[in-house]
Amino acid sequence: MTGAPVWPGAVAVALVVVATLAIGSLGLRLSRTTSDFMVASRTVPAFTNASAISGEYLSAASFLGVAGLLLTFGADMLWYPVGWTAGYLVMLALVSAPLRRSGAYTLPDFAEARLGSRRVRTICSVLVVAVGWLYLLPLFQGAGVMLGAALGLPTWIGPAGVASVVLVNVIGGGMRSITLVQAVQYWFKLTALLLPAAVLLAVWLGDGRPDTERLGRPDFPTDVLAWSNPLADGGAQGLYLTYALIAATFFGTMGLPHVVVRFYTNPDGRSARRSTLLVLALLGLFYLVPPVYGALGRVYAPELAASGESDLLVLLLPRIVVPGLGGDLLTGLVVAGAFAAFLSTSSGLAIAVAGVLGQDVTGRSWGGRRLGGVAAFRLGAVIAVVVPAAVALGEPSAGVATTVGLAFAVAASTFAPLLMLGIWWRRLTPTGAGAGLVVGGLGSGAAALTTLYLDGPAGWVGVLAARPALWSIPLATAVMMLVSLATQRTVPPGVRRFMVRLHTPEALDLDRG
């Protein structure tokens, strides 16, 4: 974007920041109790909650990464949005309403209530923080890359700016503030992506240049046939990579702490199911748009894939296709949408991690002193945001979609088996749950670290490390079940009553009066 004016993007980002803080201030006036800060006192209606869930779920990996992956690797990368959306089907059918009825604030709360074990709660707390930070890291890194490419700013401004705005809203109003912000940001992000896409399509339709003139350029990393293949090339290894990606995104959705906590904010289980159904429609609508950028990028900007700048496709394409002021304005709009994507998902993750830290770390008694609920939450929010932001300042970006995919794999290998078995299998024991969480967390976590920070080994070992979900999910589930069957004497005594509570509509639940 050398030589292009940066003022449209700068103005748009400034407006997004001002609007985010202004909307968040509305929640500040309403947030008083711990329940307000953590779950908005369970008063969020279905449509608002669905918009907020979609707003926080559609991160930069969706806004920028999907189009870039499609540009470089082709139709095989459509499995990312398919898996991310389809994961809500499992939540709708099996998880959302029972989880809402559990009465828990966080995933560790659910684990302790279901299994009666502080040890399992501690393991869950560590995993929530690990998954949250693994997800926050690429968001902060991506914000720096995005602002550097769009506005020519130093890369440290992205992590610092996003972290600062998120902290102000999270500390100020907690879940109430973030819910309002994320609900508005979903519709803004959809507009910021859809409107330029419509203009670009109109230009392409009137361009008159046949696709073959550009699709045959030598700087494409793959040929046209490979680009249109919905299953990865490479024989058995390619098929494994495809199905491992589907498994990670499909089951990882229910294990993401910032997604799960949203179902505690609905008034009842019916509202939680309605929220999930609406989320499917909202995500499906959004994910129709990134493939348009990926396909048009093959026509107008294939050199971005060859140069390793494919994540910037959405930001750069408007000026490439529409020169002059029109392209500058469209670029400003997508820059604002991308920045909103960083803010919304980072806010949701910060809430989830802060809730766990506030209960299990900062809320504990230290030296005879104990912080109150809101104070502990706020201190937890500072730790939740500052640590990954500091790491992002010193680490090069590993690619937003790649790192987010690994976060999904870790979540799928730990919390997905815990929720499925905890909700639907009465024989799950604390020992079995703890063993499965440790095995799934260590296996997928080691694979993620190997992929991010080490040169991956060649052959099948490298393939298994790059996308571990297809072996780590079955392994964690099998360990949970086998160890539980071997330790049936430790089944919590109140499990039958708790299971009835999970599967009884609130109107009939005698425990709730």
Coordinates of C-alpha atoms in Angstrom, one line a residue:
M1 CA 0.0 0.0 0.0
T2 CA 3.0 2.2 -0.5
G3 CA 2.0 5.7 -1.6
A4 CA -1.7 5.2 -0.9
P5 CA -3.4 7.6 1.5
V6 CA -3.9 6.1 5.0
W7 CA -6.4 8.7 6.3
P8 CA -9.5 6.6 5.5
G9 CA -8.2 3.7 7.5
A10 CA -6.9 5.9 10.3
V11 CA -10.3 7.7 10.6
A12 CA -12.2 4.4 10.5
V13 CA -10.1 2.8 13.2
A14 CA -10.4 5.8 15.4
L15 CA -14.2 5.7 15.0
V16 CA -14.3 2.0 15.9
V17 CA -12.4 2.7 19.1
V18 CA -14.6 5.6 20.1
A19 CA -17.8 3.7 19.3
T20 CA -16.5 0.6 21.2
L21 CA -15.7 2.6 24.3
A22 CA -19.0 4.6 24.1
I23 CA -21.1 1.4 23.8
G24 CA -19.1 -0.3 26.5
S25 CA -19.8 2.6 28.8
L26 CA -23.5 1.8 28.8
G27 CA -22.7 -1.5 30.5
L28 CA -20.5 0.3 33.0
R29 CA -23.6 2.0 34.5
L30 CA -25.4 -1.3 34.8
S31 CA -22.6 -3.5 36.2
R32 CA -22.4 -3.7 39.9
T33 CA -22.2 -7.4 41.0
T34 CA -19.9 -10.3 40.2
S35 CA -22.8 -11.9 38.3
D36 CA -23.0 -8.7 36.2
F37 CA -19.3 -8.8 35.3
M38 CA -19.1 -12.5 34.5
V39 CA -22.5 -13.5 33.0
A40 CA -24.5 -10.2 32.7
S41 CA -26.8 -11.6 35.5
R42 CA -28.2 -14.1 33.0
T43 CA -30.5 -11.6 31.4
V44 CA -29.3 -11.4 27.8
P45 CA -32.1 -12.2 25.3
A46 CA -31.6 -14.7 22.5
F47 CA -31.1 -12.4 19.5
T48 CA -28.8 -10.1 21.3
N49 CA -26.8 -13.0 22.7
A50 CA -26.6 -14.6 19.2
S51 CA -25.3 -11.4 17.7
A52 CA -22.8 -11.1 20.5
I53 CA -21.7 -14.7 20.1
S54 CA -21.2 -14.2 16.4
G55 CA -19.4 -11.0 17.0
E56 CA -16.8 -12.5 19.3
Y57 CA -16.6 -15.8 17.4
L58 CA -15.8 -14.1 14.0
S59 CA -12.2 -13.2 14.8
A60 CA -9.5 -12.0 12.4
A61 CA -9.0 -15.6 11.4
S62 CA -12.5 -15.3 9.8
F63 CA -12.3 -11.7 8.7
L64 CA -8.8 -11.9 7.1
G65 CA -7.5 -15.4 7.4
V66 CA -10.1 -17.4 5.5
A67 CA -9.8 -15.3 2.3
G68 CA -6.0 -15.5 2.5
L69 CA -6.1 -19.3 2.9
L70 CA -8.5 -19.6 0.0
L71 CA -6.2 -17.4 -2.2
T72 CA -3.2 -19.6 -1.5
F73 CA -4.5 -23.1 -1.0
G74 CA -7.9 -23.1 -2.7
A75 CA -11.2 -24.8 -1.9
D76 CA -9.7 -27.1 0.6
M77 CA -9.6 -24.2 3.0
L78 CA -13.4 -23.9 2.9
W79 CA -13.4 -26.5 5.6
Y80 CA -12.4 -23.8 8.1
P81 CA -15.6 -21.9 7.9
V82 CA -17.7 -25.1 7.5
G83 CA -16.2 -26.6 10.6
W84 CA -16.4 -23.4 12.6
T85 CA -20.1 -23.1 11.8
A86 CA -21.1 -26.7 12.0
G87 CA -19.6 -27.0 15.5
Y88 CA -22.7 -25.1 16.7
L89 CA -24.9 -28.0 15.6
V90 CA -23.3 -30.2 18.2
M91 CA -23.7 -27.4 20.8
L92 CA -27.3 -26.9 19.8
A93 CA -28.2 -30.5 20.1
L94 CA -26.1 -31.7 23.0
V95 CA -24.5 -29.0 25.1
S96 CA -26.0 -25.5 25.1
A97 CA -29.2 -26.0 27.2
P98 CA -27.8 -28.5 29.8
L99 CA -24.7 -26.3 30.2
R100 CA -26.9 -23.3 30.9
R101 CA -28.9 -25.3 33.5
S102 CA -25.7 -26.3 35.4
G103 CA -25.7 -22.9 37.1
A104 CA -22.0 -22.5 36.6
Y105 CA -20.1 -19.3 35.7
T106 CA -17.1 -20.9 34.0
L107 CA -15.9 -24.3 32.6
P108 CA -14.0 -25.0 35.9
D109 CA -17.2 -24.2 37.8
F110 CA -19.0 -26.9 35.7
A111 CA -16.3 -29.4 36.2
E112 CA -16.3 -29.0 40.0
A113 CA -20.1 -29.1 40.2
R114 CA -20.3 -32.2 38.1
L115 CA -17.3 -34.1 39.6
G116 CA -16.9 -32.6 43.0
S117 CA -13.1 -32.4 42.6
R118 CA -10.9 -29.4 43.2
R119 CA -8.1 -31.1 41.3
V120 CA -10.1 -31.4 38.1
R121 CA -11.2 -27.8 38.6
T122 CA -7.5 -26.7 38.8
I123 CA -6.7 -28.7 35.6
C124 CA -9.6 -27.0 33.8
S125 CA -8.5 -23.5 35.0
V126 CA -5.0 -24.1 33.6
L127 CA -6.4 -25.3 30.3
V128 CA -8.8 -22.3 30.0
V129 CA -5.9 -19.9 30.5
A130 CA -3.7 -21.8 28.0
V131 CA -6.4 -22.0 25.3
G132 CA -7.3 -18.3 25.9
W133 CA -3.7 -17.1 25.6
L134 CA -3.0 -19.4 22.6
Y135 CA -6.0 -17.7 20.9
L136 CA -5.2 -14.2 22.1
L137 CA -1.6 -14.3 20.9
P138 CA -2.3 -14.5 17.1
L139 CA -5.0 -11.8 17.5
F140 CA -2.6 -9.4 19.1
Q141 CA 0.1 -10.2 16.5
G142 CA -2.4 -9.9 13.6
A143 CA -3.5 -6.5 14.8
G144 CA 0.1 -5.3 14.6
V145 CA 0.5 -6.7 11.1
M146 CA -2.8 -5.3 10.0
L147 CA -2.2 -1.8 11.2
G148 CA 1.3 -1.8 9.9
A149 CA 0.1 -2.8 6.4
A150 CA -2.9 -0.6 6.3
L151 CA -1.7 2.5 8.1
G152 CA 2.1 2.2 8.1
L153 CA 2.2 2.1 11.9
P154 CA 4.9 0.2 14.0
T155 CA 3.8 -3.3 14.7
W156 CA 3.8 -2.8 18.5
I157 CA 0.9 -0.4 18.2
G158 CA -1.5 -3.2 17.2
P159 CA -1.1 -5.4 20.3
A160 CA -0.9 -2.3 22.6
G161 CA -3.9 -0.6 21.1
V162 CA -6.2 -3.7 21.1
A163 CA -5.1 -4.7 24.6
S164 CA -5.8 -1.2 26.0
V165 CA -9.3 -0.9 24.5
V166 CA -10.2 -4.4 25.6
L167 CA -9.0 -3.8 29.1
V168 CA -11.0 -0.6 29.5
N169 CA -14.2 -2.3 28.5
V170 CA -13.6 -5.5 30.4
I171 CA -12.5 -3.8 33.6
G172 CA -15.2 -1.2 33.3
G173 CA -18.4 -3.2 32.7
G174 CA -17.4 -6.9 32.3
M175 CA -19.9 -9.1 30.4
R176 CA -22.6 -6.4 30.2
S177 CA -20.3 -4.0 28.4
I178 CA -18.8 -6.7 26.1
T179 CA -22.2 -8.1 25.2
L180 CA -23.4 -4.8 23.8
V181 CA -20.1 -4.1 22.0
Q182 CA -19.9 -7.5 20.4
A183 CA -23.6 -7.5 19.2
V184 CA -23.1 -4.2 17.4
Q185 CA -19.7 -5.3 16.1
Y186 CA -21.1 -8.4 14.4
W187 CA -23.4 -6.3 12.2
F188 CA -20.6 -3.8 11.5
K189 CA -18.2 -6.5 10.5
L190 CA -20.7 -8.1 8.2
T191 CA -21.3 -4.7 6.5
A192 CA -17.6 -3.9 6.3
L193 CA -17.0 -7.1 4.5
L194 CA -20.2 -7.4 2.4
L195 CA -20.4 -3.9 0.9
P196 CA -16.8 -3.9 -0.6
A197 CA -17.4 -7.4 -1.8
A198 CA -20.5 -6.3 -3.7
V199 CA -18.5 -3.4 -5.3
L200 CA -15.6 -5.7 -6.2
L201 CA -18.0 -8.3 -7.8
A202 CA -19.7 -5.5 -9.8
V203 CA -16.3 -4.4 -11.1
W204 CA -15.3 -7.9 -12.0
L205 CA -18.5 -8.6 -13.8
G206 CA -18.0 -5.5 -15.9
D207 CA -14.2 -6.0 -16.4
G208 CA -14.4 -8.0 -19.5
R209 CA -11.2 -9.9 -18.9
P210 CA -11.5 -13.7 -19.0
D211 CA -10.4 -15.5 -15.8
T212 CA -7.9 -17.7 -17.8
E213 CA -5.7 -14.7 -18.6
R214 CA -4.8 -14.3 -14.9
L215 CA -5.4 -17.9 -13.6
G216 CA -2.5 -19.0 -15.8
R217 CA 0.1 -16.7 -14.3
P218 CA 3.3 -18.4 -13.2
D219 CA 3.3 -16.7 -9.7
F220 CA 0.4 -18.9 -8.5
P221 CA 1.7 -21.3 -5.9
T222 CA -0.7 -24.0 -7.2
D223 CA -2.4 -24.8 -10.5
V224 CA -6.1 -24.2 -11.1
L225 CA -7.1 -27.9 -10.7
A226 CA -5.4 -28.2 -7.3
W227 CA -6.9 -24.9 -6.2
S228 CA -10.5 -26.2 -6.9
N229 CA -9.9 -29.4 -5.0
P230 CA -12.0 -29.5 -1.7
L231 CA -9.7 -32.2 -0.3
A232 CA -6.0 -31.5 0.3
D233 CA -3.5 -32.9 -2.1
G234 CA -0.9 -35.3 -1.0
G235 CA -2.6 -38.7 -0.9
A236 CA -3.2 -40.1 2.6
Q237 CA -1.4 -37.3 4.3
G238 CA -3.6 -34.7 2.5
L239 CA -6.8 -36.5 3.5
Y240 CA -5.6 -36.7 7.1
L241 CA -4.9 -33.0 7.1
T242 CA -8.4 -32.3 5.8
Y243 CA -10.3 -34.4 8.2
A244 CA -8.1 -33.3 11.2
L245 CA -9.0 -29.7 10.4
I246 CA -12.7 -30.6 10.3
A247 CA -12.5 -32.4 13.6
A248 CA -10.6 -29.6 15.3
T249 CA -13.0 -26.9 14.2
F250 CA -16.1 -29.0 14.6
F251 CA -15.4 -30.1 18.2
G252 CA -13.2 -27.2 19.2
T253 CA -16.1 -24.8 19.1
M254 CA -17.8 -26.3 22.1
G255 CA -14.5 -26.3 24.0
L256 CA -13.6 -22.6 23.5
P257 CA -14.0 -20.9 26.9
H258 CA -15.2 -17.6 25.4
V259 CA -18.0 -19.3 23.5
V260 CA -19.1 -21.6 26.3
V261 CA -19.4 -18.8 28.8
R262 CA -22.0 -17.1 26.6
F263 CA -24.6 -19.8 27.3
Y264 CA -24.5 -18.8 30.9
T265 CA -25.8 -15.4 30.0
N266 CA -29.2 -16.6 28.7
P267 CA -32.2 -16.4 31.0
D268 CA -33.0 -20.1 30.5
G269 CA -32.2 -23.3 28.5
R270 CA -34.8 -22.5 25.8
S271 CA -33.2 -19.1 25.2
A272 CA -29.8 -20.8 25.0
R273 CA -31.0 -23.1 22.3
R274 CA -32.6 -20.2 20.4
S275 CA -29.3 -18.3 20.6
T276 CA -27.4 -21.3 19.1
L277 CA -29.9 -21.6 16.3
L278 CA -29.6 -17.9 15.5
V279 CA -25.8 -18.1 15.6
L280 CA -25.9 -20.8 12.9
A281 CA -27.8 -18.4 10.6
L282 CA -25.6 -15.4 11.4
L283 CA -22.4 -17.3 10.9
G284 CA -23.6 -18.9 7.7
L285 CA -24.5 -15.5 6.3
F286 CA -21.1 -14.1 7.2
Y287 CA -19.1 -17.0 5.8
L288 CA -20.6 -16.5 2.3
V289 CA -18.5 -13.4 1.9
P290 CA -14.8 -14.4 2.5
P291 CA -14.7 -16.9 -0.5
V292 CA -15.6 -13.9 -2.7
Y293 CA -12.4 -12.2 -1.7
G294 CA -10.4 -15.4 -2.1
A295 CA -11.7 -16.0 -5.6
L296 CA -11.3 -12.4 -6.8
G297 CA -7.8 -12.5 -5.3
R298 CA -6.9 -15.2 -7.7
V299 CA -7.9 -12.9 -10.5
Y300 CA -6.5 -9.6 -9.4
A301 CA -3.8 -10.2 -6.8
P302 CA -2.2 -13.7 -7.0
E303 CA 1.2 -12.2 -6.2
L304 CA 0.0 -11.8 -2.6
A305 CA 0.0 -15.6 -2.2
A306 CA 3.5 -15.9 -3.8
S307 CA 4.9 -13.2 -1.5
G308 CA 3.4 -14.7 1.7
E309 CA 1.0 -11.7 2.2
S310 CA -2.2 -13.6 1.7
D311 CA -3.6 -12.6 5.1
L312 CA -3.7 -9.0 3.8
L313 CA -5.8 -9.8 0.8
V314 CA -9.0 -8.4 2.2
L315 CA -7.2 -5.1 3.1
L316 CA -5.4 -4.7 -0.2
L317 CA -7.9 -5.9 -2.8
P318 CA -10.2 -2.9 -2.8
R319 CA -7.4 -0.5 -3.9
I320 CA -6.1 -3.0 -6.4
V321 CA -9.6 -3.4 -8.1
V322 CA -11.0 0.1 -7.5
P323 CA -8.3 2.8 -7.9
G324 CA -8.7 6.3 -6.6
L325 CA -10.9 7.6 -3.8
G326 CA -13.5 4.8 -4.1
G327 CA -10.8 2.2 -3.3
D328 CA -9.4 4.3 -0.4
L329 CA -12.9 4.5 1.2
L330 CA -13.6 0.8 0.7
T331 CA -10.2 0.1 2.2
G332 CA -11.0 2.2 5.2
L333 CA -14.2 0.3 5.7
V334 CA -12.5 -3.1 5.7
V335 CA -9.7 -1.9 7.9
A336 CA -12.3 -0.8 10.5
G337 CA -14.0 -4.1 10.2
A338 CA -10.8 -6.0 10.7
F339 CA -9.9 -3.9 13.8
A340 CA -13.4 -4.6 15.2
A341 CA -12.8 -8.3 14.7
F342 CA -9.6 -8.1 16.8
L343 CA -11.4 -6.2 19.5
S344 CA -14.6 -8.4 19.7
T345 CA -12.8 -11.7 19.9
S346 CA -10.1 -10.5 22.2
S347 CA -12.8 -9.1 24.5
G348 CA -14.6 -12.4 24.8
L349 CA -11.4 -14.3 25.5
A350 CA -10.4 -11.7 28.1
I351 CA -13.7 -12.2 29.9
A352 CA -13.4 -16.0 29.9
V353 CA -9.8 -16.0 31.1
A354 CA -10.4 -13.2 33.6
G355 CA -13.4 -15.1 35.1
V356 CA -11.2 -18.1 35.8
L357 CA -8.3 -16.2 37.1
G358 CA -10.6 -14.1 39.3
Q359 CA -12.0 -17.2 40.9
D360 CA -9.0 -19.4 41.1
V361 CA -5.9 -17.1 41.3
T362 CA -6.5 -13.5 42.1
G363 CA -9.6 -14.2 44.3
R364 CA -7.7 -16.5 46.6
S365 CA -6.4 -15.4 50.0
W366 CA -2.8 -14.2 49.8
G367 CA -1.0 -13.3 53.0
G368 CA -4.3 -13.2 54.9
R369 CA -5.9 -10.8 52.4
R370 CA -8.6 -11.7 49.9
L371 CA -9.9 -9.6 47.1
G372 CA -13.6 -9.2 46.5
G373 CA -15.4 -10.7 43.5
V374 CA -15.3 -7.7 41.2
A375 CA -11.8 -6.6 42.3
A376 CA -10.5 -10.1 41.7
F377 CA -12.2 -10.2 38.3
R378 CA -10.6 -6.9 37.3
L379 CA -7.1 -8.0 38.4
G380 CA -7.6 -11.3 36.5
A381 CA -8.5 -9.2 33.4
V382 CA -5.3 -7.3 33.6
I383 CA -3.3 -10.6 33.8
A384 CA -5.4 -12.2 31.1
V385 CA -4.7 -9.4 28.6
V386 CA -1.2 -8.1 29.5
V387 CA 0.6 -11.5 29.3
P388 CA -0.3 -12.5 25.7
A389 CA 0.1 -8.8 24.6
A390 CA 3.6 -8.8 26.0
V391 CA 4.5 -12.0 24.2
A392 CA 3.0 -10.7 21.0
L393 CA 5.3 -7.7 21.1
G394 CA 8.4 -10.0 21.1
E395 CA 7.2 -12.8 18.8
P396 CA 6.8 -12.8 15.0
S397 CA 3.4 -13.7 13.7
A398 CA 2.9 -17.4 12.8
G399 CA -0.2 -16.7 10.8
V400 CA -3.6 -15.9 12.4
A401 CA -5.6 -18.8 10.9
T402 CA -2.9 -21.4 11.6
T403 CA -2.5 -20.5 15.3
V404 CA -6.2 -20.2 15.8
G405 CA -6.6 -23.6 14.3
L406 CA -4.2 -25.0 16.9
A407 CA -6.2 -23.3 19.7
F408 CA -9.3 -25.1 18.4
A409 CA -7.4 -28.4 18.4
V410 CA -6.4 -28.0 22.1
A411 CA -9.9 -27.0 23.0
A412 CA -11.4 -30.0 21.1
S413 CA -9.0 -32.4 22.8
T414 CA -9.8 -31.3 26.3
F415 CA -13.1 -29.6 27.0
A416 CA -15.1 -31.2 24.2
P417 CA -14.7 -34.7 25.8
L418 CA -15.3 -33.3 29.3
L419 CA -18.5 -31.6 28.3
M420 CA -19.9 -34.5 26.2
L421 CA -19.2 -37.1 28.8
G422 CA -19.9 -34.9 31.8
I423 CA -23.4 -34.0 30.4
W424 CA -24.4 -37.4 29.0
W425 CA -22.4 -40.1 30.8
R426 CA -23.2 -40.7 34.4
R427 CA -20.2 -43.0 35.0
L428 CA -17.5 -40.3 34.4
T429 CA -15.3 -40.0 37.5
P430 CA -12.9 -37.2 38.7
T431 CA -9.9 -39.5 38.1
G432 CA -11.0 -40.3 34.6
A433 CA -11.8 -36.7 33.7
G434 CA -8.5 -35.5 35.0
A435 CA -6.5 -38.1 33.2
G436 CA -8.3 -37.4 29.9
L437 CA -7.8 -33.6 30.3
V438 CA -4.1 -34.1 31.0
V439 CA -3.5 -36.5 28.1
G440 CA -5.5 -34.4 25.6
G441 CA -3.9 -31.2 26.8
L442 CA -0.3 -32.4 26.8
G443 CA -0.7 -34.2 23.5
S444 CA -2.3 -31.4 21.5
G445 CA -0.4 -28.7 23.3
A446 CA 3.0 -30.3 22.5
A447 CA 1.9 -30.6 18.9
A448 CA 0.9 -26.9 18.8
L449 CA 4.2 -25.7 20.3
T450 CA 6.2 -27.9 17.9
T451 CA 4.3 -26.5 15.0
L452 CA 4.6 -22.8 16.1
Y453 CA 8.2 -22.7 17.5
L454 CA 10.1 -25.5 16.0
D455 CA 10.8 -26.7 12.4
G456 CA 8.3 -29.5 12.0
P457 CA 9.7 -32.9 11.2
A458 CA 9.1 -34.3 7.8
G459 CA 6.7 -37.1 6.9
W460 CA 3.8 -38.3 9.0
V461 CA 5.3 -37.1 12.3
G462 CA 5.2 -33.5 11.0
V463 CA 1.6 -34.0 9.6
L464 CA 0.4 -35.4 12.9
A465 CA 1.9 -32.5 14.8
A466 CA 0.6 -29.9 12.4
R467 CA -3.1 -31.0 13.0
P468 CA -3.4 -33.2 16.0
A469 CA -7.1 -33.2 16.5
L470 CA -7.8 -36.5 14.7
W471 CA -5.7 -38.5 17.1
S472 CA -5.8 -36.3 20.3
I473 CA -9.6 -36.1 20.5
P474 CA -10.1 -39.9 20.4
L475 CA -7.2 -40.5 22.7
A476 CA -8.5 -38.0 25.4
T477 CA -12.0 -39.5 25.2
A478 CA -10.8 -43.1 25.4
V479 CA -8.6 -42.2 28.4
M480 CA -11.5 -40.5 30.2
M481 CA -13.8 -43.5 29.6
L482 CA -11.3 -46.3 30.4
V483 CA -9.9 -44.7 33.6
S484 CA -13.5 -43.8 34.7
L485 CA -14.6 -47.4 34.2
A486 CA -11.6 -48.5 36.3
T487 CA -12.4 -46.1 39.1
Q488 CA -16.2 -46.4 39.4
R489 CA -16.0 -46.3 43.2
T490 CA -15.1 -42.6 43.0
V491 CA -18.3 -41.6 41.1
P492 CA -19.6 -38.5 43.0
P493 CA -22.5 -39.4 45.2
G494 CA -24.8 -36.7 44.0
V495 CA -24.2 -37.3 40.3
R496 CA -27.7 -38.7 39.6
R497 CA -29.4 -35.6 41.0
F498 CA -27.0 -33.3 39.1
M499 CA -27.7 -35.1 35.8
V500 CA -31.5 -34.7 36.4
R501 CA -30.9 -31.0 36.9
L502 CA -28.9 -30.7 33.6
H503 CA -31.7 -32.4 31.6
T504 CA -34.8 -30.9 33.3
P505 CA -36.3 -27.7 31.9
E506 CA -36.0 -24.8 34.3
A507 CA -39.8 -24.6 34.6
L508 CA -39.9 -28.1 36.1
D509 CA -36.6 -28.0 38.1
L510 CA -37.6 -28.2 41.7
D511 CA -34.1 -27.2 42.8
R512 CA -34.8 -23.8 41.4
G513 CA -38.1 -23.3 43.1

